[in-house]
GROMACS .gro file of C-alpha atoms in nm:
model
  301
    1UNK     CA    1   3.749   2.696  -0.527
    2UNK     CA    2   3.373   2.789  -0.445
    3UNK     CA    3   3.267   2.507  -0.696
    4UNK     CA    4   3.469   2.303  -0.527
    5UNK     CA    5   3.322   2.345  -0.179
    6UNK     CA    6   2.996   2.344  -0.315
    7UNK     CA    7   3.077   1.998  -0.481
    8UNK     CA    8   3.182   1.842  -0.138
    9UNK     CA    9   2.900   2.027   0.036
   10UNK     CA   10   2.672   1.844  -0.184
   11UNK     CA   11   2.854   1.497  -0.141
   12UNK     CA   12   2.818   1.555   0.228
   13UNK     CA   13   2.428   1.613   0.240
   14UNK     CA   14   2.391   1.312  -0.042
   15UNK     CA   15   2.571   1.084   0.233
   16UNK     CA   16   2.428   1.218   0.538
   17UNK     CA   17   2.103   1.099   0.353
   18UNK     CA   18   2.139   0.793   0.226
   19UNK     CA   19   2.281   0.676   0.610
   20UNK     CA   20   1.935   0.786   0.741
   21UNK     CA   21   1.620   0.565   0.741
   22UNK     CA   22   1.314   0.663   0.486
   23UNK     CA   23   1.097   0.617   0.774
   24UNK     CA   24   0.970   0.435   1.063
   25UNK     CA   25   0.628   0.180   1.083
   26UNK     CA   26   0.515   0.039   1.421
   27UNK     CA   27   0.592  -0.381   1.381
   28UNK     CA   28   0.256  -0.427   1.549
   29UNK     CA   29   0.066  -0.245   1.227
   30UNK     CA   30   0.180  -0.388   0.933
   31UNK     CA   31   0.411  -0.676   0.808
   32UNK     CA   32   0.727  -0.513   0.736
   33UNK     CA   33   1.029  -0.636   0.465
   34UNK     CA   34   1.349  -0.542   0.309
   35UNK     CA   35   1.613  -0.339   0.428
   36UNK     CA   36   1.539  -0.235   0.783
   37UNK     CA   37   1.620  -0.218   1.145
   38UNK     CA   38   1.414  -0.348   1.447
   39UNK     CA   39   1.414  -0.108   1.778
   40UNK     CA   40   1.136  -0.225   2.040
   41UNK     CA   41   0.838  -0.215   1.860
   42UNK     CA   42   0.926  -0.010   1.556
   43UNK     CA   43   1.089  -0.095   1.189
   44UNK     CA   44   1.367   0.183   1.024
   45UNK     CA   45   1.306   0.162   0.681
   46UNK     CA   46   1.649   0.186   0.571
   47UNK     CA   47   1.622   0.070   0.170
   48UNK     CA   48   1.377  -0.099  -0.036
   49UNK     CA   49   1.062  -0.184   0.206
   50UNK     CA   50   0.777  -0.340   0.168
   51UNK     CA   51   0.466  -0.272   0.410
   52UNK     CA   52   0.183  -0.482   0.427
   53UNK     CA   53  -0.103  -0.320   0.664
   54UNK     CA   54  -0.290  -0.551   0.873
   55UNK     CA   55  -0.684  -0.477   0.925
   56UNK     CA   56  -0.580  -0.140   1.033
   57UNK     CA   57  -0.442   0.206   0.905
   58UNK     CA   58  -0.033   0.149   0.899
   59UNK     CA   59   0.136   0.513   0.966
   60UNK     CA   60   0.422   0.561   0.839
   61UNK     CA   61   0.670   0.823   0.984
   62UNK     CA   62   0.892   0.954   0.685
   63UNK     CA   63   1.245   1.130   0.818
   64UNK     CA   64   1.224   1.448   0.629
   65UNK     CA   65   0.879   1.525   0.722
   66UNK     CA   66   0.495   1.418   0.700
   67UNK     CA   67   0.337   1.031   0.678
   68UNK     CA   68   0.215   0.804   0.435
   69UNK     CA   69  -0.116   0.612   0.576
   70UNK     CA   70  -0.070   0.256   0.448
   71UNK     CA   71  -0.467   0.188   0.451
   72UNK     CA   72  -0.574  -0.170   0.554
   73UNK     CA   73  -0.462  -0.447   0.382
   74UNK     CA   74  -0.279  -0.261   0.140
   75UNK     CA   75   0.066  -0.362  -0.014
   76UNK     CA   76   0.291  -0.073  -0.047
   77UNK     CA   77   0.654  -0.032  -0.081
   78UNK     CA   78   0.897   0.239  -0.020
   79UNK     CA   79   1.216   0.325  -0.196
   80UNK     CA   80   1.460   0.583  -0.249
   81UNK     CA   81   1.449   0.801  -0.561
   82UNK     CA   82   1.778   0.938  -0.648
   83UNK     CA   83   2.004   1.179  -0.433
   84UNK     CA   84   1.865   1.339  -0.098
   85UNK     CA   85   1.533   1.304   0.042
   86UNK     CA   86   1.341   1.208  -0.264
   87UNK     CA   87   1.136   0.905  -0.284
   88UNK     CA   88   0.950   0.664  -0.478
   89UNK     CA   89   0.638   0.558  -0.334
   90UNK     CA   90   0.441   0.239  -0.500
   91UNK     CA   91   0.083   0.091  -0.454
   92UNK     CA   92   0.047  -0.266  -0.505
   93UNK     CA   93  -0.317  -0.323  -0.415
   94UNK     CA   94  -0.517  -0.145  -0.167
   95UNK     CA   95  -0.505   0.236  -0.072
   96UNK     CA   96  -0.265   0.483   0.068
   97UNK     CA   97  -0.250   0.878   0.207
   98UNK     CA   98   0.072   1.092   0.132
   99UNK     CA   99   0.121   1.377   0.322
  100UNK     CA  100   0.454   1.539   0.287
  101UNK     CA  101   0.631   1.853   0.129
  102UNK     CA  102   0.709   1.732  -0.249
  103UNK     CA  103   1.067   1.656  -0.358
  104UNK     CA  104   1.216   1.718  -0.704
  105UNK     CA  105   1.243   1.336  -0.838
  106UNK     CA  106   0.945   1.218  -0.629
  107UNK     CA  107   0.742   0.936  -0.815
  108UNK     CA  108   0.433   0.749  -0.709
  109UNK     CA  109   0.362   0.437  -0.888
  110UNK     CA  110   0.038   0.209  -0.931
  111UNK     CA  111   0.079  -0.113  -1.147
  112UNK     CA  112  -0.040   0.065  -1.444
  113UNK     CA  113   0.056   0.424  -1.388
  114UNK     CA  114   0.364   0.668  -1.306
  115UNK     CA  115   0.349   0.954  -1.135
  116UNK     CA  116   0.591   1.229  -1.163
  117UNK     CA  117   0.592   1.593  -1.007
  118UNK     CA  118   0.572   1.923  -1.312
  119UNK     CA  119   0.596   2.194  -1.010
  120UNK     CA  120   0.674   2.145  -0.615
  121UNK     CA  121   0.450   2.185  -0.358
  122UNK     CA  122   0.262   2.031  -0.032
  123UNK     CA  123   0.167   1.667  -0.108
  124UNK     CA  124  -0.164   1.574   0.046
  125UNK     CA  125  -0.228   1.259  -0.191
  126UNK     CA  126  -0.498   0.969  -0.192
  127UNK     CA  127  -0.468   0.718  -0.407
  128UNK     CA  128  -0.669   0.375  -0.436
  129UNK     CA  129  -0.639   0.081  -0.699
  130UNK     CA  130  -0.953  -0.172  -0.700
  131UNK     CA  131  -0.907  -0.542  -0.792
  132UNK     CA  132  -1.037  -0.451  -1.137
  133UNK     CA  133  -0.761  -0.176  -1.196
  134UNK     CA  134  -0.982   0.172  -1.137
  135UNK     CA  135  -0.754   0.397  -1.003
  136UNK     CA  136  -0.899   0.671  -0.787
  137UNK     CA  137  -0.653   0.942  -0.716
  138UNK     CA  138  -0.731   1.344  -0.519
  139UNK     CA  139  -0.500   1.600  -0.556
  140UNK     CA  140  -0.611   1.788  -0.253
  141UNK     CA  141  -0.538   2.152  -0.198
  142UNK     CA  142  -0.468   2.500  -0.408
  143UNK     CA  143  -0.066   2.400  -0.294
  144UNK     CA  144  -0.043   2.062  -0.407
  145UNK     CA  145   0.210   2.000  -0.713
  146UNK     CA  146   0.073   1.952  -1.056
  147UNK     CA  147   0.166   1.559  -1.154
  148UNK     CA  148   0.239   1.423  -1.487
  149UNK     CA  149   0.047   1.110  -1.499
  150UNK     CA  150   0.216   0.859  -1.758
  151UNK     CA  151   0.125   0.516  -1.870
  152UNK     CA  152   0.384   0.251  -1.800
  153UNK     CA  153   0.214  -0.002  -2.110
  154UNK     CA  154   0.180   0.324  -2.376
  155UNK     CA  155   0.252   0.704  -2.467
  156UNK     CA  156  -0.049   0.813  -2.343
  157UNK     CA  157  -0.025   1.108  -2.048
  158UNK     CA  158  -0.238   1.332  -1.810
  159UNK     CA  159  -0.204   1.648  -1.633
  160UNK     CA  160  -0.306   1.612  -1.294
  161UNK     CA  161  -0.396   1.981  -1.153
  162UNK     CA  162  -0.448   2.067  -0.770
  163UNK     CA  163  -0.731   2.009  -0.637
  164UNK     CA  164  -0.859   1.789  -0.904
  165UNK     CA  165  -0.992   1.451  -0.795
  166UNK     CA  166  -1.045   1.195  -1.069
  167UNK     CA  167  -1.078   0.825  -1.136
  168UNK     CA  168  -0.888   0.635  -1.445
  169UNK     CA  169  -1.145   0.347  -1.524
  170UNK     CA  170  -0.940   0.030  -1.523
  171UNK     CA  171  -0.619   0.210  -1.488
  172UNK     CA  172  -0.626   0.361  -1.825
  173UNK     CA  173  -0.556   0.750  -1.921
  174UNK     CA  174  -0.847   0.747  -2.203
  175UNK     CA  175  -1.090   0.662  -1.957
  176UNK     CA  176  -1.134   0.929  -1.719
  177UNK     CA  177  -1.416   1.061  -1.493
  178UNK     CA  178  -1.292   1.420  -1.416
  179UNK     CA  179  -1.522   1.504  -1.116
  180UNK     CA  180  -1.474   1.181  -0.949
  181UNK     CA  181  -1.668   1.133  -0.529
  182UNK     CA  182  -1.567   0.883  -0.452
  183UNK     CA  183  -1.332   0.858  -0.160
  184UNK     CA  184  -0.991   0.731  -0.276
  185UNK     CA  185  -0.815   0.729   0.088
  186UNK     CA  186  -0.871   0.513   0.375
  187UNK     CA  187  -1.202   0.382   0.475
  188UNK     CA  188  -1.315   0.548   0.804
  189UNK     CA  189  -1.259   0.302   1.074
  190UNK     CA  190  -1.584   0.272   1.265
  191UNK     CA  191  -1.591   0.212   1.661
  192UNK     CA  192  -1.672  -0.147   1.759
  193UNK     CA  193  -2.014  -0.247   1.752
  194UNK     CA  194  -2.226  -0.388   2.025
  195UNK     CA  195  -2.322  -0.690   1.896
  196UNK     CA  196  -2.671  -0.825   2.044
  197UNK     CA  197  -2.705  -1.146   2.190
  198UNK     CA  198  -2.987  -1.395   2.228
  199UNK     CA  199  -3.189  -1.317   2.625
  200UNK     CA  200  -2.975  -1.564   2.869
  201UNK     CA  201  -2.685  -1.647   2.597
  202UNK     CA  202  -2.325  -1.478   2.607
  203UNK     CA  203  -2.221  -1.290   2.336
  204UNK     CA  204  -1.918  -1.537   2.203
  205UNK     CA  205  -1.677  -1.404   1.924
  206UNK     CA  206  -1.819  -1.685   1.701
  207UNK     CA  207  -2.183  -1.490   1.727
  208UNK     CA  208  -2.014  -1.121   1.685
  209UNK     CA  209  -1.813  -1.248   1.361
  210UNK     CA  210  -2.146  -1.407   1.264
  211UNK     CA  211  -2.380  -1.120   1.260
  212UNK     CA  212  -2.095  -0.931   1.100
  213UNK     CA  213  -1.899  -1.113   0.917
  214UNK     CA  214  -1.709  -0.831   0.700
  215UNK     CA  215  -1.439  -0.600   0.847
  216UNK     CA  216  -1.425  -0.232   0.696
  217UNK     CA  217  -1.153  -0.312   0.430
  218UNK     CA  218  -1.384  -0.589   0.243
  219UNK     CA  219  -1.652  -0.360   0.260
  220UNK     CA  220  -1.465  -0.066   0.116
  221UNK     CA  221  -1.310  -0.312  -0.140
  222UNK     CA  222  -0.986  -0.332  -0.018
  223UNK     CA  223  -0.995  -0.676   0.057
  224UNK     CA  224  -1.122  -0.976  -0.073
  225UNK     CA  225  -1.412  -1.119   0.113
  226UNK     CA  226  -1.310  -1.498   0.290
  227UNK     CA  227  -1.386  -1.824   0.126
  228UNK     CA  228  -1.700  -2.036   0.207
  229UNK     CA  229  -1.687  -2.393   0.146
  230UNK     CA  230  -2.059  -2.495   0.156
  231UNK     CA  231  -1.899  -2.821   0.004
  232UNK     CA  232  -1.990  -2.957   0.388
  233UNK     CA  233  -2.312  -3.180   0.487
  234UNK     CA  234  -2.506  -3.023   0.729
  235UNK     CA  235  -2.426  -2.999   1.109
  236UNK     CA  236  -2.046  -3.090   1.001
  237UNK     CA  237  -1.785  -2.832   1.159
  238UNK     CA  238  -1.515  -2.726   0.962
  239UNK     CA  239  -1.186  -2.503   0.995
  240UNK     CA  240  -1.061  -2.233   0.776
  241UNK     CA  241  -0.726  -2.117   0.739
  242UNK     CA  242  -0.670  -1.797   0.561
  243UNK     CA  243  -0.369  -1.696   0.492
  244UNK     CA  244  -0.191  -1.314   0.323
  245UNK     CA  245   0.072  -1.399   0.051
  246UNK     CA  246   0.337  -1.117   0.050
  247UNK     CA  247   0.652  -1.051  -0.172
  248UNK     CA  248   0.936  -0.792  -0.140
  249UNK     CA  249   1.241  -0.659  -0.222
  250UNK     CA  250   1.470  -0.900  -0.039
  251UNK     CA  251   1.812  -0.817   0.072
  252UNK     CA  252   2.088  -1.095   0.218
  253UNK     CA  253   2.055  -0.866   0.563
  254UNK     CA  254   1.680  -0.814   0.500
  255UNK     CA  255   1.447  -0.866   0.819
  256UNK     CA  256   1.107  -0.959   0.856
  257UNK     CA  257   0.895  -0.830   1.077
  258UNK     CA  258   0.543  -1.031   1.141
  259UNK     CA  259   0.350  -1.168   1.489
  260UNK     CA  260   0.384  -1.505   1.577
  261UNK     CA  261   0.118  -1.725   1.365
  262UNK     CA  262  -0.178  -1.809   1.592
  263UNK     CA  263  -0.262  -2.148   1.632
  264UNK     CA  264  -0.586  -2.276   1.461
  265UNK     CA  265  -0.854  -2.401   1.680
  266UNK     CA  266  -1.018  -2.745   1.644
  267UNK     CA  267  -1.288  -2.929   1.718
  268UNK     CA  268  -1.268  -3.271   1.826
  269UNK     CA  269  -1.627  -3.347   1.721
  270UNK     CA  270  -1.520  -3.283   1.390
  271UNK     CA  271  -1.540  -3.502   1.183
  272UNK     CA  272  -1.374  -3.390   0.833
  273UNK     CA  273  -1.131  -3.042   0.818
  274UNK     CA  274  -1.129  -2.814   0.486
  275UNK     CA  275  -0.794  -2.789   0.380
  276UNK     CA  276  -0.651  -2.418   0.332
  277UNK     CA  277  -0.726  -2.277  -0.025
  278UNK     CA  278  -0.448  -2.304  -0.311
  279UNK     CA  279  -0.198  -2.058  -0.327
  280UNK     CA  280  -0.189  -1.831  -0.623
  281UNK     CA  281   0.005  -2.014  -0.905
  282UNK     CA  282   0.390  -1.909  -0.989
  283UNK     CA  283   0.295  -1.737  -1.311
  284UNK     CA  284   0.048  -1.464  -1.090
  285UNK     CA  285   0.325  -1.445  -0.851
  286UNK     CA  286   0.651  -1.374  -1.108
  287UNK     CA  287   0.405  -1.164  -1.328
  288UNK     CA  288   0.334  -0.951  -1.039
  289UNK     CA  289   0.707  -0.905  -0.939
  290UNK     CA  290   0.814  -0.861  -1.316
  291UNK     CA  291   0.526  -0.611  -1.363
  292UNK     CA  292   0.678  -0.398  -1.014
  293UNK     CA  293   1.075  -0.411  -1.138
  294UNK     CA  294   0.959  -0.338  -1.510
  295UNK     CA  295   0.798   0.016  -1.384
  296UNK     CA  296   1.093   0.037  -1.124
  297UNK     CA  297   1.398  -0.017  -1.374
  298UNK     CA  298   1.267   0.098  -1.728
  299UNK     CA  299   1.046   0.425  -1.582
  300UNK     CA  300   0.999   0.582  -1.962
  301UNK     CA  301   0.851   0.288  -2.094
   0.00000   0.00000   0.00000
């Protein structure tokens, strides 16, 4: 009889769980798909997200406690793991911060590495993939869990201890620098700057982006730098249109969540317009989305 009880107590807490949302992301911070539910200016993450930060830090709120800092620019998705409150937390590109108290079937993935918890204990993670796969990653704290690193490609493993802050040089396990110093979090998001002007002229937004033409996440590597086309003649005006390719876990009941597109200025002394660059061909595209389900659906491999 007590097994029993304890059986449908357990059923009871698995379903009370799985009907609450993972967490909630302000719609104005981030480009938000996958399972979820709109309320005023805020996304539920009910199953299977995807969170793309804008040029700013994206909080996310998770349900049983603590936040995940979606850094900006980052691509990051969010996911259930198992029964309960556990979750599975994975890094596209970019950077993220995970504060939270650890669950038992917890996993963290990068696109070359898995991480899994060896003990419990209070999460306070940062973790940051560069273009050319280094993977910096800070255990912070005497509390924090110890993490079985794994390689997704090969056998090879790591112990991750607490406090230990480390970088694995192009995502690899055999190439480790132990007492990384690098910060692997979120860049520090300076105050505007004053931009000076020329005596007599108003500062326009065309002279501020000018005389500083790089926001905080290409500087800190998060994000690629925009295209020039010097291609031009001289004195000839020309219009770039940038644009941020995303891909998801898509549902039939999915919802997007993005601001309306702003329209692109023109000139009408122009003469000539630069058309938008290509888009990244289909094999990038289905080789990144294989490369995410192969580490989702085959985890020992």
């Amino acid at each position: 009889m007590r097994n029993a009880l304890t059986t449908v107590a357990f059923l009871i807490a698995v379903t009370a769980y799985a009907q609450q949302p993972m967490g909630t992301v302000a719609t104005h911070d981030a480009l938000v798909t996958g399972g979820l539910e709109v309320h005023a200016e805020r996304a539920s993450l009910v199953s299977n997200v995807s969170i793309t930060a804008y040029d700013r830090t994206a909080p996310v709120d998770l349900t049983r406690g603590g936040q995940v800092l979606v850094c900006a620019t980052s691509q990051f998705h969010l996911l259930r793991s198992g029964p309960g409150p556990s979750l599975l937390f994975a890094l596209d590109r970019g950077a993220f911060e995970l504060r939270t108290a650890s669950q038992p079937q917890d996993v963290i993935l990068t696109p070359d590495l898995r991480f899994t918890l060896t003990t419990p204990g209070a999460l306070d993670l940062s973790l940051r993939v560069t273009p050319n796969g280094d993977t910096c990653v800070d255990n912070t704290g005497s509390d924090a869990p110890i993490l079985q690193v794994a390689d997704v490609f090969t056998d090879a493993t790591y112990r991750l201890t607490p406090g230990q802050h480390v970088l694995f040089e192009h995502g690899s396990l055999k190439e480790v620098v132990d007492r990384e110093t690098s910060t692997c979090g979120c860049p520090v998001e300076s105050l505007p700057q004053v931009v000076a002007s020329i005596p007599g002229q108003p500062t326009t937004p065309a002279l501020a982006e000018a005389q500083h033409p790089f926001p905080v996440a290409v500087s800190q590597g998060l994000a690629a730098p925009p295209l020039v086309d010097n291609s031009s003649p001289a004195g000839e005006k020309h219009t770039q249109v940038s644009a941020i390719l995303n891909y998801g876990t898509s549902q039939p009941d999915s919802t997007a969540v993005s601001p309306p597109p702003a329209s692109v200025p023109t000139s009408a002394s122009a003469t000539s317009a630069t058309p938008p660059p290509s888009p990244p061909g289909a094999h990038d595209i289905f080789h990144s989305i294989g490369h995410f389900f192969h580490k989702l659906f085959h985890p020992g491999s």
